[in-house]
Coordinates of C-alpha atoms in Angstrom, one line a residue:
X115 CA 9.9 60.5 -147.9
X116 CA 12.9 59.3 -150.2
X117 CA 14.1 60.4 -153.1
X118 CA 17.1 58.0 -154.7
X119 CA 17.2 56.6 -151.6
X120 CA 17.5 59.7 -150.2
X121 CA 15.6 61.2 -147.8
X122 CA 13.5 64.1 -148.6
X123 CA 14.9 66.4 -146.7
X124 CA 11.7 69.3 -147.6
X125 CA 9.2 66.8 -146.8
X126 CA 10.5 66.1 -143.4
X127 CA 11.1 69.6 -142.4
X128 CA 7.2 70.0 -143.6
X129 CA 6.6 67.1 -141.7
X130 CA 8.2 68.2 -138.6
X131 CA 6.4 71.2 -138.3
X132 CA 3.0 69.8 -139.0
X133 CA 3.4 67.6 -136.1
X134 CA 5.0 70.3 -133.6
X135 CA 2.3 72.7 -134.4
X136 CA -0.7 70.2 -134.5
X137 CA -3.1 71.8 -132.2
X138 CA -4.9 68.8 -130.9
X139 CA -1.1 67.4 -130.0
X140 CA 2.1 65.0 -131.4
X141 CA -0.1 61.7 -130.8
X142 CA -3.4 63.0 -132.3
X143 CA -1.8 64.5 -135.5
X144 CA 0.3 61.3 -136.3
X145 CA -2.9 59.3 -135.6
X146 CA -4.7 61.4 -138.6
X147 CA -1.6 60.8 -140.8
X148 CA -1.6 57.4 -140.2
X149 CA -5.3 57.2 -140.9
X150 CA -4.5 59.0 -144.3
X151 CA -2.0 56.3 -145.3
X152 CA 0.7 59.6 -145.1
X153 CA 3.0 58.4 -142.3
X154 CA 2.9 55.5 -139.7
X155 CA 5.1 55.1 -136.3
X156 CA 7.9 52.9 -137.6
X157 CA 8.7 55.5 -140.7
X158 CA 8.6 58.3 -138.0
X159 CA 10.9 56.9 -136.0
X160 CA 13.3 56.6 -138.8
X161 CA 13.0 59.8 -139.9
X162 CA 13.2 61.5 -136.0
X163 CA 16.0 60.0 -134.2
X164 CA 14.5 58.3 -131.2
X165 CA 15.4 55.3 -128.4
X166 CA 14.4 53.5 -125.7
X167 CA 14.3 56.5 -122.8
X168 CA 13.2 58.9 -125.5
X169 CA 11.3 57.6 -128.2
X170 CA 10.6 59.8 -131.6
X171 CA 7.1 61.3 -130.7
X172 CA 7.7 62.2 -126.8
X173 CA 11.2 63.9 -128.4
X174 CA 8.8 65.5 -131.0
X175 CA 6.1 66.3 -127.8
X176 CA 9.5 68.2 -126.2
X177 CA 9.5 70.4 -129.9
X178 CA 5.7 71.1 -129.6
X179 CA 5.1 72.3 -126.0
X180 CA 8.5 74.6 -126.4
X181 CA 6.3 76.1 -129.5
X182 CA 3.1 76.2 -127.4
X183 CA 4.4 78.0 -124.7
X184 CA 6.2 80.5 -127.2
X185 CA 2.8 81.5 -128.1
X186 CA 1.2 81.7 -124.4
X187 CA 4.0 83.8 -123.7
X188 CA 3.8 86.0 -126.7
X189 CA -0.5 86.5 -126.3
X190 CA 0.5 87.0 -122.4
X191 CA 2.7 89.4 -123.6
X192 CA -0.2 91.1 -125.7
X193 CA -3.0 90.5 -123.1
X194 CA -1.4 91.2 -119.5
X195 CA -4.7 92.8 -117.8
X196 CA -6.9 89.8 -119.2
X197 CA -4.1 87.4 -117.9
X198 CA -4.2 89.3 -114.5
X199 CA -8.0 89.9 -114.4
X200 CA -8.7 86.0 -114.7
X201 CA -5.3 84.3 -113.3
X202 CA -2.8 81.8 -115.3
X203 CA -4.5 78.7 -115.0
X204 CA -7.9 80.2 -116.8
X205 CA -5.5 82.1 -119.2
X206 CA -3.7 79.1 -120.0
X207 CA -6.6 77.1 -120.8
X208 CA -8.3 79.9 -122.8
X209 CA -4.9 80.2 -124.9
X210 CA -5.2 76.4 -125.5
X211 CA -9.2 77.2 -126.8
X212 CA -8.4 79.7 -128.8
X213 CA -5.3 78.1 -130.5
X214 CA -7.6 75.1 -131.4
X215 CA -10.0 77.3 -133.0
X216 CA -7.1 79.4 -134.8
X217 CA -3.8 78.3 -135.0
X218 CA -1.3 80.7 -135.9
X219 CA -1.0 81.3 -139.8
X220 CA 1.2 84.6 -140.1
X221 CA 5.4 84.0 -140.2
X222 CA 5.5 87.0 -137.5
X223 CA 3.6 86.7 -134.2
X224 CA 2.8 89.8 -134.3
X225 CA -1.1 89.2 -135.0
X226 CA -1.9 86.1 -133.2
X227 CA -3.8 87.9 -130.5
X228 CA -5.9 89.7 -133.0
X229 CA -8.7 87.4 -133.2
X230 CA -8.9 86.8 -129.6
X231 CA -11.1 89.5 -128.1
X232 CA -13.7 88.4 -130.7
X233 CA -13.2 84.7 -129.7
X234 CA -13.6 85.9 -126.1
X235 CA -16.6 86.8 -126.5
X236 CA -18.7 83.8 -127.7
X237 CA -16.2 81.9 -125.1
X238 CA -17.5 80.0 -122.0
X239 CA -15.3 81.8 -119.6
X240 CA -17.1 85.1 -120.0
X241 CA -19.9 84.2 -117.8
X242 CA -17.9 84.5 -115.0
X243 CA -15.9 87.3 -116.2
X244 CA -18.6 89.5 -118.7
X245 CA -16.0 92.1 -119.3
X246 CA -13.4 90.0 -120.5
X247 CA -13.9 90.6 -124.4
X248 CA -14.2 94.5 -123.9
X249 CA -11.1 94.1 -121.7
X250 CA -9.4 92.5 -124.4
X251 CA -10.8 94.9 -127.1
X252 CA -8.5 97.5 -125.2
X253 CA -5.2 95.7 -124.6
X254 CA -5.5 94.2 -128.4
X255 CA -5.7 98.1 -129.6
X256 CA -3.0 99.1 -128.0
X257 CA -0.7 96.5 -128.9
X258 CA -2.1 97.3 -132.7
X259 CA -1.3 101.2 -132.2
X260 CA 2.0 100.1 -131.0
X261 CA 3.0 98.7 -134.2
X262 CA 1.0 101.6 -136.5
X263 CA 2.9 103.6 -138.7
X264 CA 4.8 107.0 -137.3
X265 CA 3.7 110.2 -138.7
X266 CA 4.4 113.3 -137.4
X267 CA 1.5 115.3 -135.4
X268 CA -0.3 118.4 -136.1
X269 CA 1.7 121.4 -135.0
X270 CA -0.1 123.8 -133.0
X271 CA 0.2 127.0 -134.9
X272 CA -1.4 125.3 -138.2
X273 CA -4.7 126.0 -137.0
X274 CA -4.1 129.6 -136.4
X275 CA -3.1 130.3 -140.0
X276 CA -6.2 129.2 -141.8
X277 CA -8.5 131.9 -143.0
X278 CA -10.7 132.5 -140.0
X279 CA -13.7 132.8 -143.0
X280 CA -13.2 129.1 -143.9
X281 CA -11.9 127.3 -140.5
X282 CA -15.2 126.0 -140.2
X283 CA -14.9 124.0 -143.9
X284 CA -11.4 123.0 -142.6
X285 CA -11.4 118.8 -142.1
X286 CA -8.8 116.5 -139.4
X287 CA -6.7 113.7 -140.6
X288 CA -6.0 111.6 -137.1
X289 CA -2.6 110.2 -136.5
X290 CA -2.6 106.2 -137.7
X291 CA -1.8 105.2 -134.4
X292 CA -5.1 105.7 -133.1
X293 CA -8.3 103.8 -132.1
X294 CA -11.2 105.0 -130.9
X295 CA -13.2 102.3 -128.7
X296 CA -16.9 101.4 -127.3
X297 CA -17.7 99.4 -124.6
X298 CA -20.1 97.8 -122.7
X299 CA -18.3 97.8 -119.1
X300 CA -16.3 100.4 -117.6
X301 CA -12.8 98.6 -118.2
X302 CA -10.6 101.4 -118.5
X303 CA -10.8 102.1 -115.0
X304 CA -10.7 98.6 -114.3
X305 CA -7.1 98.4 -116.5
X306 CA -6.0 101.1 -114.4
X307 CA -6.5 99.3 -111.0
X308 CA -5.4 96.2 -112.6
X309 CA -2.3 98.3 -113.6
X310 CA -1.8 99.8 -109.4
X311 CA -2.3 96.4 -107.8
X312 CA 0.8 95.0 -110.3
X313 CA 2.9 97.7 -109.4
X314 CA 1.9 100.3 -112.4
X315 CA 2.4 103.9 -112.5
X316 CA -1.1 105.2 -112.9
X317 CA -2.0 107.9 -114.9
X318 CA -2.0 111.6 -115.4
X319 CA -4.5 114.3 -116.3
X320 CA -5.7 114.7 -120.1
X321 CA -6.1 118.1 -121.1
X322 CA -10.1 117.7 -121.1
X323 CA -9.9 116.2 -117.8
X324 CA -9.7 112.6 -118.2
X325 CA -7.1 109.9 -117.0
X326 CA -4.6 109.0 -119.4
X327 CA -2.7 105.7 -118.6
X328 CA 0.1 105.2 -120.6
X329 CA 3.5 102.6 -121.1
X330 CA 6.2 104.0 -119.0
X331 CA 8.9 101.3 -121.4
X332 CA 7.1 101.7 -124.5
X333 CA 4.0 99.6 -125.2
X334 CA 2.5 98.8 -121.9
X335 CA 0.4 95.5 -123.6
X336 CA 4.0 94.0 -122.7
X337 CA 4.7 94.5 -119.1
X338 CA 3.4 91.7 -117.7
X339 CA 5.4 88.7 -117.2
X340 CA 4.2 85.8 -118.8
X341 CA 2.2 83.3 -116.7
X342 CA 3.7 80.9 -114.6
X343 CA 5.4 79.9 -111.7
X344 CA 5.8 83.0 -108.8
X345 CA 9.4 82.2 -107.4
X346 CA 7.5 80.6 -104.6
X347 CA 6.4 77.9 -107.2
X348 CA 2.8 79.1 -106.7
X349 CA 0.6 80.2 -109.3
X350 CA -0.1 83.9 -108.8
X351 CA -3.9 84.3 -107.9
X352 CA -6.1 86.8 -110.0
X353 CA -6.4 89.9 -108.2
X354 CA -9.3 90.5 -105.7
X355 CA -10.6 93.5 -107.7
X356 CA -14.3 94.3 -107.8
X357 CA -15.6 93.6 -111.5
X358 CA -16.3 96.8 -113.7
X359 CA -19.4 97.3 -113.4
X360 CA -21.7 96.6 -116.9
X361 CA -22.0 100.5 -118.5
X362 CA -21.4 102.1 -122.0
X363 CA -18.5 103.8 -122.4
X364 CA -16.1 105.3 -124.9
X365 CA -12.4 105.5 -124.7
X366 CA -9.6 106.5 -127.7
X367 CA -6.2 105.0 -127.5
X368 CA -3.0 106.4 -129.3
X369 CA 0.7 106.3 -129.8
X370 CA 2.8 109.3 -129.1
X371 CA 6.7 108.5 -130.0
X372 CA 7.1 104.9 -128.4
X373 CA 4.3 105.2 -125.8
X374 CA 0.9 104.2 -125.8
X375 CA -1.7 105.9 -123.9
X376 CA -5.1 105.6 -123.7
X377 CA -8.1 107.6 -121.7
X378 CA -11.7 107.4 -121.5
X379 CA -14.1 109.5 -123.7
X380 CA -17.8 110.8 -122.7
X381 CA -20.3 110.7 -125.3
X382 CA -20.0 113.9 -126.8
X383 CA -16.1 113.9 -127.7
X384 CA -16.5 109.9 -129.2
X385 CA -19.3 111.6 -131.6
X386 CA -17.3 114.2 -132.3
X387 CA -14.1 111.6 -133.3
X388 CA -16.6 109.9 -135.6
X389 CA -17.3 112.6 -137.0
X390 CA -13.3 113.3 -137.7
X391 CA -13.1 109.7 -138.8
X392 CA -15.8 110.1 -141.2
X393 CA -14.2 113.2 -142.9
X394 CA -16.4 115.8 -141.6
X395 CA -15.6 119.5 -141.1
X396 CA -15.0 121.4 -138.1
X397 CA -18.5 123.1 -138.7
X398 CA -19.9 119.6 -138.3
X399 CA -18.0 118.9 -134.9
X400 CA -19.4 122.5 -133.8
X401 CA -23.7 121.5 -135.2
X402 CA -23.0 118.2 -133.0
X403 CA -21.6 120.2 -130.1
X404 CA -24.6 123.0 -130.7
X405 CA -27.4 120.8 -129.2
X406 CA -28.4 122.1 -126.1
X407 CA -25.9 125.0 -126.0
X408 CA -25.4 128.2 -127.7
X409 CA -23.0 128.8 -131.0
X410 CA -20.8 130.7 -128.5
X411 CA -20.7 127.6 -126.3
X412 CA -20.5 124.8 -128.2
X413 CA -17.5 126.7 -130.3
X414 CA -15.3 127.0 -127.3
X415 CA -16.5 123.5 -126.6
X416 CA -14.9 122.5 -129.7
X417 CA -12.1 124.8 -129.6
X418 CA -11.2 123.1 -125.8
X419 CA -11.6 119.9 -127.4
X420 CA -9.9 120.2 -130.5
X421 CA -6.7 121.6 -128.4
X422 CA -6.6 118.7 -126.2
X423 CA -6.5 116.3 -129.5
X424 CA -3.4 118.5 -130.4
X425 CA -1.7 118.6 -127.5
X426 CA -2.0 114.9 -127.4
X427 CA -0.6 114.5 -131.0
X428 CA -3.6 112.7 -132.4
X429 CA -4.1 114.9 -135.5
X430 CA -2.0 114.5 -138.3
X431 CA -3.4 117.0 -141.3
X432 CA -5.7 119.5 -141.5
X433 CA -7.4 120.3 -144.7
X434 CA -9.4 122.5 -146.6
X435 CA -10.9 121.0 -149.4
X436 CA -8.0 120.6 -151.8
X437 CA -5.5 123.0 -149.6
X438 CA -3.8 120.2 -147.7
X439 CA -1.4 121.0 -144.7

């Protein structure tokens, strides 16, 4: 810790955030350095100004719960419908969990929610709320299309200027501020009630008919307060919403300027956006679209379709083969 009777000034910072950022706590980490012959209470209490009201490690405790609830704000921030769907307490406790299991490791934090729908799902809580994870899947993607990179969308008229011969070899780039998203409960429309009952604004009509719910401020992952104390001094209760009930479904969520919007998919359209994610043609959208249906069908099924995805901005290029936008 000294250097030419010095102390090390490094080495103490290093130290100092070791202990802040310990997640089993102050007492716990100092107790493993001690145990490692690294530090002991006496040296500590040189190094960290401390006295008799405030000793070194409850003024170090002060450092480390300001730094814990920095990141229970910033996931509540990043996960307001899975705060709201199981209440502050619950959320709290969760955080705690899953900051045990994975501190945070990046200098922004940005990412520190990314593991957390996965953790979620192998967590005890979900028993009593099965949707949880999936509910989690969503609110993580739209934070992460938030942050995606800008590009700008697919004009209209670009379609009508390829060689109507060869529009069928013709191949979709989507925006990068996209996702598209499977689950196993029906939380999209459970987001959007979760959205109403905190005072939301909704959602309007997608041009193939579904709901899109979008952030009226930018990214609507961070509307929510963070949990706490309701200026009552209560702690706001979950919402008595009736749990989404367990069915496959399909949803795509996107960025369009600085708002995210998301709707849900039926099966057809998410085949069709794998089928655009894995570089295949607009033929192949229209063979996938042919079963059950006539050419002439399942071509204006596609052509509806594909003018929804640009008037939603989620196409970026169009391409045919080397012939790029």
């Amino acid at each position: 810790m000294r250097t030419g009777g010095q102390v090390d000034l490094k080495r103490t910072q290093e130290l100092f955030w070791e202990l802040i950022t310990a997640p089993e706590g102050v007492r716990a980490a100092i107790d493993d350095l001690s145990r490692r012959g690294l530090v002991d209470e006496p040296s500590l209490n040189s190094l960290f100004t401390g006295d008799q009201r405030l000793p070194a490690v409850e003024r170090l405790d002060i450092y480390a719960n300001m730094y814990f609830y920095r990141l229970l704000d910033c996931l509540a921030e990043d996960f307001p419908k899975t705060l709201a769907a199981v209440g502050p307490v619950r959320f709290h406790n969760l955080v705690t969990d899953y900051l045990l299991r994975h501190p945070s490791e990046h200098p922004s934090l940005r990412y520190l929610g990314q593991r957390l729908p996965r953790f979620i799902a192998t967590h005890p809580l979900l028993e009593a709320f099965p949707y949880l994870a999936d509910l989690a899947r969503l609110e993580w993607a739209r934070a992460d299309v938030f942050d995606a990179p800008d590009v700008q969308p697919l004009a209209r008229d670009v379609l009508a200027r390829l060689p109507q011969d060869r529009a069928g070899d013709a191949r979709f780039t989507l925006i990068p501020a996209f996702a598209l998203l499977r689950f196993d409960h029906q939380v999209v429309s459970f987001w959007r009630k979760l959205d109403e009952s905190a005072g939301g604004h909704g959602g309007t009509a997608a041009a193939g008919g579904a709901a899109i719910h979008g952030g009226g401020s930018g990214n609507a992952a961070r509307e929510a307060p963070a949990p706490g104390a309701s200026p009552s001094g209560e702690a706001p209760k979950p919402p008595s919403l009736p749990a989404p009930a367990r069915r496959r479904a399909a949803a795509r969520v996107w960025r369009r300027d600085f708002i995210v919007y998301h709707c849900s998919l039926d099966d057809e359209e998410a085949r069709c956006l794998d089928l655009v994610i894995a570089g295949e043609s607009i033929g192949r959208i229209c063979q996938q679209l042919a079963a059950g249906r006539s050419l002439v069908k399942a071509t204006a099924r596609a052509g509806r379709m594909i003018q929804g995805w640009l008037e939603d901005g989620i196409l970026a290029e169009v391409a045919l083969n080397e012939a790029t936008r």
